[in-house]
mmCIF file of C-alpha atoms in Angstrom:
data_model
loop_
_atom_site.group_PDB
_atom_site.id
_atom_site.type_symbol
_atom_site.label_atom_id
_atom_site.label_comp_id
_atom_site.label_asym_id
_atom_site.label_seq_id
_atom_site.Cartn_x
_atom_site.Cartn_y
_atom_site.Cartn_z
ATOM 1 C CA MET A 121 78.900 53.327 72.797
ATOM 2 C CA PRO A 122 74.870 53.788 73.221
ATOM 3 C CA HIS A 123 72.767 50.739 74.713
ATOM 4 C CA ARG A 124 72.143 48.879 70.982
ATOM 5 C CA THR A 125 68.516 47.307 70.561
ATOM 6 C CA LEU A 126 67.837 45.420 67.888
ATOM 7 C CA ILE A 127 63.856 44.978 67.040
ATOM 8 C CA ARG A 128 63.637 41.767 64.945
ATOM 9 C CA GLY A 129 61.124 40.722 62.162
ATOM 10 C CA ALA A 130 59.051 43.258 62.582
ATOM 11 C CA THR A 131 56.503 44.238 59.200
ATOM 12 C CA VAL A 132 58.115 47.559 59.222
ATOM 13 C CA VAL A 133 56.082 50.386 57.552
ATOM 14 C CA LEU A 134 58.593 52.281 54.956
ATOM 15 C CA PRO A 135 58.215 55.316 52.620
ATOM 16 C CA GLY A 136 55.844 53.653 49.680
ATOM 17 C CA GLU A 137 55.714 50.145 51.394
ATOM 18 C CA TYR A 138 55.858 47.351 53.787
ATOM 19 C CA ALA A 139 58.524 45.337 54.317
ATOM 20 C CA ARG A 140 59.270 42.723 57.319
ATOM 21 C CA ALA A 141 62.516 43.666 58.779
ATOM 22 C CA SER A 142 64.931 44.094 61.797
ATOM 23 C CA VAL A 143 65.423 47.598 62.937
ATOM 24 C CA LEU A 144 68.554 48.428 64.881
ATOM 25 C CA LEU A 145 68.558 51.422 67.685
ATOM 26 C CA GLU A 146 71.689 53.025 69.181
ATOM 27 C CA GLY A 147 70.560 54.682 72.359
ATOM 28 C CA GLU A 148 67.458 56.723 70.836
ATOM 29 C CA ARG A 149 67.694 56.845 67.292
ATOM 30 C CA ILE A 150 67.503 53.899 64.366
ATOM 31 C CA ALA A 151 70.907 52.966 63.207
ATOM 32 C CA ALA A 152 70.223 50.512 60.605
ATOM 33 C CA ILE A 153 66.970 49.170 58.873
ATOM 34 C CA ASP A 154 67.564 45.224 58.230
ATOM 35 C CA PRO A 155 71.199 44.992 59.585
ATOM 36 C CA ALA A 156 73.420 42.200 59.087
ATOM 37 C CA ALA A 157 72.526 39.059 60.730
ATOM 38 C CA HIS A 158 75.721 39.135 62.914
ATOM 39 C CA THR A 159 75.198 42.389 63.933
ATOM 40 C CA HIS A 160 75.566 43.096 67.995
ATOM 41 C CA ALA A 161 72.880 43.667 69.864
ATOM 42 C CA ASP A 162 72.926 44.647 73.803
ATOM 43 C CA GLU A 163 68.521 43.831 73.609
ATOM 44 C CA VAL A 164 66.527 41.641 70.944
ATOM 45 C CA VAL A 165 62.846 42.646 70.798
ATOM 46 C CA GLU A 166 61.050 39.436 68.901
ATOM 47 C CA ALA A 167 58.389 41.231 66.924
ATOM 48 C CA ASP A 168 57.306 38.942 64.416
ATOM 49 C CA GLY A 169 53.406 39.260 63.483
ATOM 50 C CA LEU A 170 53.891 43.210 64.830
ATOM 51 C CA HIS A 171 53.771 46.535 62.734
ATOM 52 C CA LEU A 172 56.830 48.780 63.472
ATOM 53 C CA LEU A 173 55.578 52.197 62.313
ATOM 54 C CA PRO A 174 57.677 55.440 62.666
ATOM 55 C CA GLY A 175 56.516 57.561 65.660
ATOM 56 C CA ALA A 176 54.091 60.559 64.845
ATOM 57 C CA ILE A 177 54.083 64.012 65.207
ATOM 58 C CA ASP A 178 51.176 66.235 66.021
ATOM 59 C CA ASP A 179 51.643 69.538 65.001
ATOM 60 C CA GLN A 180 48.729 70.919 67.190
ATOM 61 C CA VAL A 181 47.814 69.990 70.181
ATOM 62 C CA HIS A 182 45.713 72.371 73.199
ATOM 63 C CA PHE A 183 47.281 70.957 76.600
ATOM 64 C CA ARG A 184 45.913 72.606 79.599
ATOM 65 C CA ASP A 185 49.255 73.209 81.468
ATOM 66 C CA PRO A 186 49.441 75.924 83.099
ATOM 67 C CA GLY A 187 46.147 77.081 84.346
ATOM 68 C CA LEU A 188 43.651 74.703 83.804
ATOM 69 C CA THR A 189 45.208 71.191 84.689
ATOM 70 C CA HIS A 190 41.860 69.706 85.892
ATOM 71 C CA LYS A 191 41.714 69.315 82.188
ATOM 72 C CA GLU A 192 44.797 67.547 81.803
ATOM 73 C CA ASP A 193 48.711 68.666 82.116
ATOM 74 C CA LEU A 194 52.006 67.971 80.110
ATOM 75 C CA ARG A 195 52.363 64.928 82.069
ATOM 76 C CA THR A 196 48.459 63.281 80.935
ATOM 77 C CA GLY A 197 49.166 64.941 77.960
ATOM 78 C CA SER A 198 52.341 63.548 76.899
ATOM 79 C CA ARG A 199 51.923 60.195 78.499
ATOM 80 C CA ALA A 200 48.825 59.654 75.786
ATOM 81 C CA CYS A 201 50.811 60.687 72.918
ATOM 82 C CA ALA A 202 53.463 57.811 73.835
ATOM 83 C CA ALA A 203 50.527 55.607 74.275
ATOM 84 C CA GLY A 204 49.136 56.364 71.531
ATOM 85 C CA GLY A 205 52.533 56.085 69.161
ATOM 86 C CA VAL A 206 52.808 60.158 68.972
ATOM 87 C CA THR A 207 56.292 60.884 69.769
ATOM 88 C CA SER A 208 56.460 64.651 68.874
ATOM 89 C CA PHE A 209 53.662 67.508 69.837
ATOM 90 C CA LEU A 210 53.319 71.161 68.888
ATOM 91 C CA GLU A 211 51.387 72.682 71.742
ATOM 92 C CA MET A 212 49.273 75.959 71.254
ATOM 93 C CA PRO A 213 49.244 79.413 73.641
ATOM 94 C CA ASN A 214 46.097 79.896 74.690
ATOM 95 C CA THR A 215 46.990 78.236 78.148
ATOM 96 C CA VAL A 216 46.432 80.153 81.693
ATOM 97 C CA PRO A 217 48.837 82.284 81.448
ATOM 98 C CA GLN A 218 48.381 82.775 76.984
ATOM 99 C CA THR A 219 52.156 81.881 75.921
ATOM 100 C CA ALA A 220 52.497 85.553 74.480
ATOM 101 C CA THR A 221 55.445 86.535 75.810
ATOM 102 C CA VAL A 222 59.250 84.907 75.854
ATOM 103 C CA ASP A 223 59.059 84.440 79.563
ATOM 104 C CA ALA A 224 56.135 82.848 79.648
ATOM 105 C CA LEU A 225 57.119 80.401 76.639
ATOM 106 C CA ALA A 226 60.446 79.414 79.045
ATOM 107 C CA GLY A 227 58.196 78.785 81.810
ATOM 108 C CA LYS A 228 56.595 76.330 79.610
ATOM 109 C CA LEU A 229 59.529 74.961 78.080
ATOM 110 C CA ALA A 230 60.499 74.262 82.119
ATOM 111 C CA LEU A 231 57.452 72.585 83.050
ATOM 112 C CA ALA A 232 57.648 70.284 79.370
ATOM 113 C CA ALA A 233 61.164 69.501 80.631
ATOM 114 C CA ARG A 234 60.352 68.239 83.966
ATOM 115 C CA ARG A 235 56.630 66.695 82.360
ATOM 116 C CA CYS A 236 56.534 65.198 78.941
ATOM 117 C CA VAL A 237 57.930 61.920 78.060
ATOM 118 C CA VAL A 238 57.812 62.679 74.562
ATOM 119 C CA ASN A 239 59.382 65.475 72.556
ATOM 120 C CA TYR A 240 57.500 68.946 72.386
ATOM 121 C CA GLY A 241 57.013 71.938 70.991
ATOM 122 C CA PHE A 242 55.222 75.252 71.817
ATOM 123 C CA TYR A 243 53.902 77.565 69.680
ATOM 124 C CA MET A 244 53.732 81.964 70.559
ATOM 125 C CA GLY A 245 50.462 83.305 70.898
ATOM 126 C CA ALA A 246 49.927 87.132 68.800
ATOM 127 C CA THR A 247 47.768 88.885 70.669
ATOM 128 C CA THR A 248 46.729 92.499 69.754
ATOM 129 C CA ASP A 249 49.793 93.941 71.444
ATOM 130 C CA ASN A 250 52.469 91.593 71.823
ATOM 131 C CA LEU A 251 54.711 92.000 68.091
ATOM 132 C CA ALA A 252 57.521 92.889 70.171
ATOM 133 C CA GLU A 253 57.393 89.595 72.149
ATOM 134 C CA LEU A 254 56.853 87.643 68.852
ATOM 135 C CA GLN A 255 59.796 89.301 67.751
ATOM 136 C CA ARG A 256 62.182 88.493 70.896
ATOM 137 C CA ALA A 257 61.270 84.711 70.296
ATOM 138 C CA ALA A 258 62.819 84.562 67.354
ATOM 139 C CA HIS A 259 66.182 85.396 68.961
ATOM 140 C CA THR A 260 66.210 84.688 72.466
ATOM 141 C CA PRO A 261 68.946 82.262 73.234
ATOM 142 C CA GLY A 262 68.070 78.913 75.234
ATOM 143 C CA VAL A 263 63.941 79.634 74.159
ATOM 144 C CA ALA A 264 63.150 77.734 70.866
ATOM 145 C CA THR A 265 59.332 77.423 69.490
ATOM 146 C CA PRO A 266 58.324 76.571 66.294
ATOM 147 C CA GLY A 267 56.231 79.474 65.176
ATOM 148 C CA ILE A 268 53.417 82.292 66.126
ATOM 149 C CA LYS A 269 49.749 81.151 66.433
ATOM 150 C CA ILE A 270 47.498 83.635 65.593
ATOM 151 C CA PHE A 271 43.414 83.096 66.265
ATOM 152 C CA ILE A 272 42.068 85.255 63.161
ATOM 153 C CA GLY A 273 38.656 83.542 64.278
ATOM 154 C CA SER A 274 37.921 83.566 68.022
ATOM 155 C CA SER A 275 37.933 80.222 69.736
ATOM 156 C CA THR A 276 38.554 78.826 73.282
ATOM 157 C CA GLY A 277 40.667 81.293 75.202
ATOM 158 C CA ASP A 278 39.784 85.196 73.811
ATOM 159 C CA MET A 279 43.072 85.840 71.363
ATOM 160 C CA LEU A 280 41.553 87.002 68.903
ATOM 161 C CA VAL A 281 43.474 88.938 66.437
ATOM 162 C CA ASP A 282 41.188 89.965 63.121
ATOM 163 C CA ASP A 283 42.101 93.762 63.089
ATOM 164 C CA GLN A 284 44.214 94.816 59.553
ATOM 165 C CA GLU A 285 46.780 96.732 60.842
ATOM 166 C CA ARG A 286 47.952 93.790 63.570
ATOM 167 C CA LEU A 287 47.812 91.109 61.322
ATOM 168 C CA GLU A 288 49.621 93.158 58.669
ATOM 169 C CA GLU A 289 52.491 94.243 61.034
ATOM 170 C CA ILE A 290 52.710 90.369 62.326
ATOM 171 C CA PHE A 291 53.498 88.892 58.894
ATOM 172 C CA ALA A 292 55.589 91.982 57.842
ATOM 173 C CA GLU A 293 57.686 92.390 60.929
ATOM 174 C CA THR A 294 58.228 88.759 62.412
ATOM 175 C CA THR A 295 60.133 86.435 61.082
ATOM 176 C CA LEU A 296 58.954 82.976 62.499
ATOM 177 C CA PRO A 297 56.544 80.806 60.915
ATOM 178 C CA ILE A 298 53.010 81.680 61.085
ATOM 179 C CA THR A 299 49.956 79.268 61.939
ATOM 180 C CA ALA A 300 46.459 80.502 61.579
ATOM 181 C CA HIS A 301 42.651 79.488 62.973
ATOM 182 C CA CYS A 302 40.910 80.951 59.980
ATOM 183 C CA GLU A 303 37.736 81.911 60.542
ATOM 184 C CA ASP A 304 36.315 85.177 59.698
ATOM 185 C CA GLU A 305 34.862 87.200 62.546
ATOM 186 C CA SER A 306 32.591 89.499 61.155
ATOM 187 C CA THR A 307 30.800 86.737 59.198
ATOM 188 C CA VAL A 308 30.623 84.265 61.957
ATOM 189 C CA ARG A 309 28.642 87.548 63.955
ATOM 190 C CA ALA A 310 26.700 88.257 61.084
ATOM 191 C CA ASN A 311 25.595 84.859 60.657
ATOM 192 C CA ARG A 312 24.746 84.666 64.183
ATOM 193 C CA ALA A 313 22.625 87.677 64.277
ATOM 194 C CA ARG A 314 20.331 86.441 61.198
ATOM 195 C CA LEU A 315 19.189 83.642 63.321
ATOM 196 C CA ASP A 316 16.124 83.864 65.335
ATOM 197 C CA GLY A 317 14.753 81.582 67.956
ATOM 198 C CA PRO A 318 16.658 78.692 70.281
ATOM 199 C CA LEU A 319 19.928 77.457 68.466
ATOM 200 C CA THR A 320 20.279 74.006 67.653
ATOM 201 C CA VAL A 321 23.563 72.049 67.284
ATOM 202 C CA HIS A 322 23.049 72.269 63.840
ATOM 203 C CA ASP A 323 23.480 76.082 63.978
ATOM 204 C CA HIS A 324 26.724 75.732 64.627
ATOM 205 C CA SER A 325 27.573 75.171 61.180
ATOM 206 C CA ARG A 326 25.283 77.576 60.013
ATOM 207 C CA ILE A 327 26.890 80.032 62.134
ATOM 208 C CA ARG A 328 30.683 79.149 61.385
ATOM 209 C CA ASN A 329 30.263 78.571 57.803
ATOM 210 C CA HIS A 330 31.533 77.851 54.538
ATOM 211 C CA ARG A 331 32.075 81.718 53.969
ATOM 212 C CA ALA A 332 33.667 82.283 57.471
ATOM 213 C CA ALA A 333 36.461 79.861 56.972
ATOM 214 C CA VAL A 334 36.904 80.481 53.172
ATOM 215 C CA ALA A 335 37.276 84.343 53.728
ATOM 216 C CA ALA A 336 39.307 84.271 56.284
ATOM 217 C CA THR A 337 41.818 81.791 54.660
ATOM 218 C CA LEU A 338 41.919 83.829 51.744
ATOM 219 C CA ARG A 339 42.624 86.883 53.752
ATOM 220 C CA ALA A 340 45.353 84.877 55.599
ATOM 221 C CA ILE A 341 47.152 83.826 52.335
ATOM 222 C CA ASP A 342 46.926 87.058 51.020
ATOM 223 C CA LEU A 343 48.906 88.329 54.062
ATOM 224 C CA ALA A 344 51.745 85.654 53.669
ATOM 225 C CA VAL A 345 51.976 86.031 49.977
ATOM 226 C CA ARG A 346 52.181 89.608 50.106
ATOM 227 C CA HIS A 347 54.810 89.429 52.835
ATOM 228 C CA ARG A 348 56.384 86.601 51.750
ATOM 229 C CA HIS A 349 55.951 84.812 55.179
ATOM 230 C CA ARG A 350 56.174 81.116 55.705
ATOM 231 C CA PHE A 351 52.179 79.780 56.540
ATOM 232 C CA HIS A 352 50.382 77.185 57.670
ATOM 233 C CA VAL A 353 46.734 76.840 57.599
ATOM 234 C CA LEU A 354 45.192 74.945 60.192
ATOM 235 C CA HIS A 355 42.633 72.507 60.458
ATOM 236 C CA VAL A 356 41.233 72.923 56.947
ATOM 237 C CA SER A 357 37.542 72.004 56.398
ATOM 238 C CA THR A 358 35.767 72.770 53.263
ATOM 239 C CA ALA A 359 36.456 71.890 49.604
ATOM 240 C CA GLU A 360 36.946 75.762 48.548
ATOM 241 C CA GLU A 361 40.054 76.015 50.846
ATOM 242 C CA VAL A 362 41.769 73.056 49.249
ATOM 243 C CA GLU A 363 41.381 74.175 45.894
ATOM 244 C CA ILE A 364 42.865 77.542 46.885
ATOM 245 C CA LEU A 365 45.633 75.615 48.607
ATOM 246 C CA SER A 366 46.419 73.560 45.798
ATOM 247 C CA GLY A 367 47.777 76.840 43.991
ATOM 248 C CA HIS A 368 50.402 78.067 46.505
ATOM 249 C CA HIS A 369 53.001 74.970 47.393
ATOM 250 C CA ASP A 370 55.609 77.270 47.584
ATOM 251 C CA LEU A 371 54.835 79.029 50.538
ATOM 252 C CA ILE A 372 52.204 77.551 52.506
ATOM 253 C CA THR A 373 51.128 74.631 54.223
ATOM 254 C CA ALA A 374 47.857 73.164 55.339
ATOM 255 C CA GLU A 375 46.784 70.757 57.907
ATOM 256 C CA ALA A 376 43.110 68.775 58.087
ATOM 257 C CA CYS A 377 42.305 66.948 61.326
ATOM 258 C CA PRO A 378 40.337 63.431 61.952
ATOM 259 C CA HIS A 379 36.865 64.885 62.687
ATOM 260 C CA HIS A 380 36.847 66.640 59.564
ATOM 261 C CA LEU A 381 37.832 64.055 57.513
ATOM 262 C CA PHE A 382 35.652 61.553 59.076
ATOM 263 C CA LEU A 383 32.571 63.446 59.881
ATOM 264 C CA ASP A 384 30.255 65.989 58.049
ATOM 265 C CA THR A 385 27.047 67.939 59.543
ATOM 266 C CA SER A 386 25.101 64.453 59.316
ATOM 267 C CA ASP A 387 26.885 63.453 62.262
ATOM 268 C CA TYR A 388 24.776 66.091 64.476
ATOM 269 C CA ASP A 389 22.197 63.910 64.767
ATOM 270 C CA ARG A 390 23.781 60.844 66.077
ATOM 271 C CA LEU A 391 26.651 62.727 68.466
ATOM 272 C CA GLY A 392 24.807 65.785 69.157
ATOM 273 C CA THR A 393 27.326 68.757 70.832
ATOM 274 C CA LEU A 394 29.948 66.404 71.151
ATOM 275 C CA ALA A 395 30.458 67.240 67.061
ATOM 276 C CA GLN A 396 30.618 70.767 67.903
ATOM 277 C CA MET A 397 34.001 72.319 67.303
ATOM 278 C CA ASN A 398 35.618 75.324 65.494
ATOM 279 C CA PRO A 399 35.966 74.847 62.394
ATOM 280 C CA SER A 400 32.561 73.500 62.186
ATOM 281 C CA LEU A 401 31.738 70.113 60.675
ATOM 282 C CA LYS A 402 30.994 70.910 57.012
ATOM 283 C CA THR A 403 29.292 68.919 54.072
ATOM 284 C CA ALA A 404 30.183 65.218 53.079
ATOM 285 C CA ASP A 405 31.527 66.897 50.189
ATOM 286 C CA ASP A 406 33.664 69.257 52.160
ATOM 287 C CA ARG A 407 34.937 65.621 53.782
ATOM 288 C CA ALA A 408 35.791 64.125 50.583
ATOM 289 C CA ALA A 409 37.880 67.358 49.001
ATOM 290 C CA LEU A 410 40.124 67.056 52.582
ATOM 291 C CA TRP A 411 40.784 63.448 51.195
ATOM 292 C CA ARG A 412 41.453 64.389 47.608
ATOM 293 C CA GLY A 413 43.579 67.190 49.404
ATOM 294 C CA LEU A 414 45.777 64.856 51.142
ATOM 295 C CA ARG A 415 46.292 62.716 48.246
ATOM 296 C CA ASP A 416 46.992 65.408 45.730
ATOM 297 C CA GLY A 417 49.404 67.302 48.321
ATOM 298 C CA ALA A 418 47.255 70.432 49.060
ATOM 299 C CA ILE A 419 47.283 69.215 52.627
ATOM 300 C CA GLN A 420 50.520 67.972 53.685
ATOM 301 C CA ILE A 421 49.684 66.618 57.440
ATOM 302 C CA ILE A 422 46.661 65.186 59.944
ATOM 303 C CA ALA A 423 47.345 66.728 63.088
ATOM 304 C CA THR A 424 44.541 65.937 65.958
ATOM 305 C CA ASP A 425 43.353 69.756 67.088
ATOM 306 C CA HIS A 426 43.461 67.494 71.126
ATOM 307 C CA ALA A 427 41.637 69.912 73.420
ATOM 308 C CA PRO A 428 39.896 68.406 76.624
ATOM 309 C CA HIS A 429 37.111 70.161 77.711
ATOM 310 C CA THR A 430 35.044 69.418 81.479
#
């Protein structure tokens, strides 16, 4: 029989309520909430005065293993997850090498099996020429992935895929769920070209502006709807996107990130380049809309987009 642990007298966070209760674990699984008083346990943890929460799932992290481990690796990243109550993470493909082949995915899974202390999953990354690998990833025994990541807008890692023909192929000819970084590359470049003179940190939100985010999200949603492909919008940052997403609950999900929920363009003066990220910070009105989206169900999950840099 698995080792039985009783966590006794905690304030347990349950769906829709808090309750003072005990929780029985068998091995690594919850066997019962508020079991009978005479229940046998091999170990008892007295938790009076403490809160007991479910482990969090972070569906977007950028650990730097392999290739950039001077910033972070799977061991240090997963230990940080455990310390913060995150028991599962999904990691993005812009490592070195990129996770753009089944072999690279298998290699990352093997690393994780040795180094990770929490549950893990790794996205396959789309490139302009790896359609066959994205198809193989759905059917290769022993190699599992939660889905495909597309950088429709450029960001760290040089994995931009914004050619319409390539995007049509990926949405039409693959079966795994698709996630995307949605910023329109042509809009970003045009915005940058219009700015003269030395740039300030405030210009980051002018370059990667509302139009860039909304245009790319609309483009990706159109692809998903036409091809009936499950799609997840990463790091939503604008009120317009929240409104758009509210009409697509059947096929499309979305996330918000803490930095877009708690910061806006007014924070550049205080934080400088520490507040520079992709997608950029937007206005206080956008920030309020993200919170409404979470409450109303247009946005279903909060993810960190954790990404260490040195």
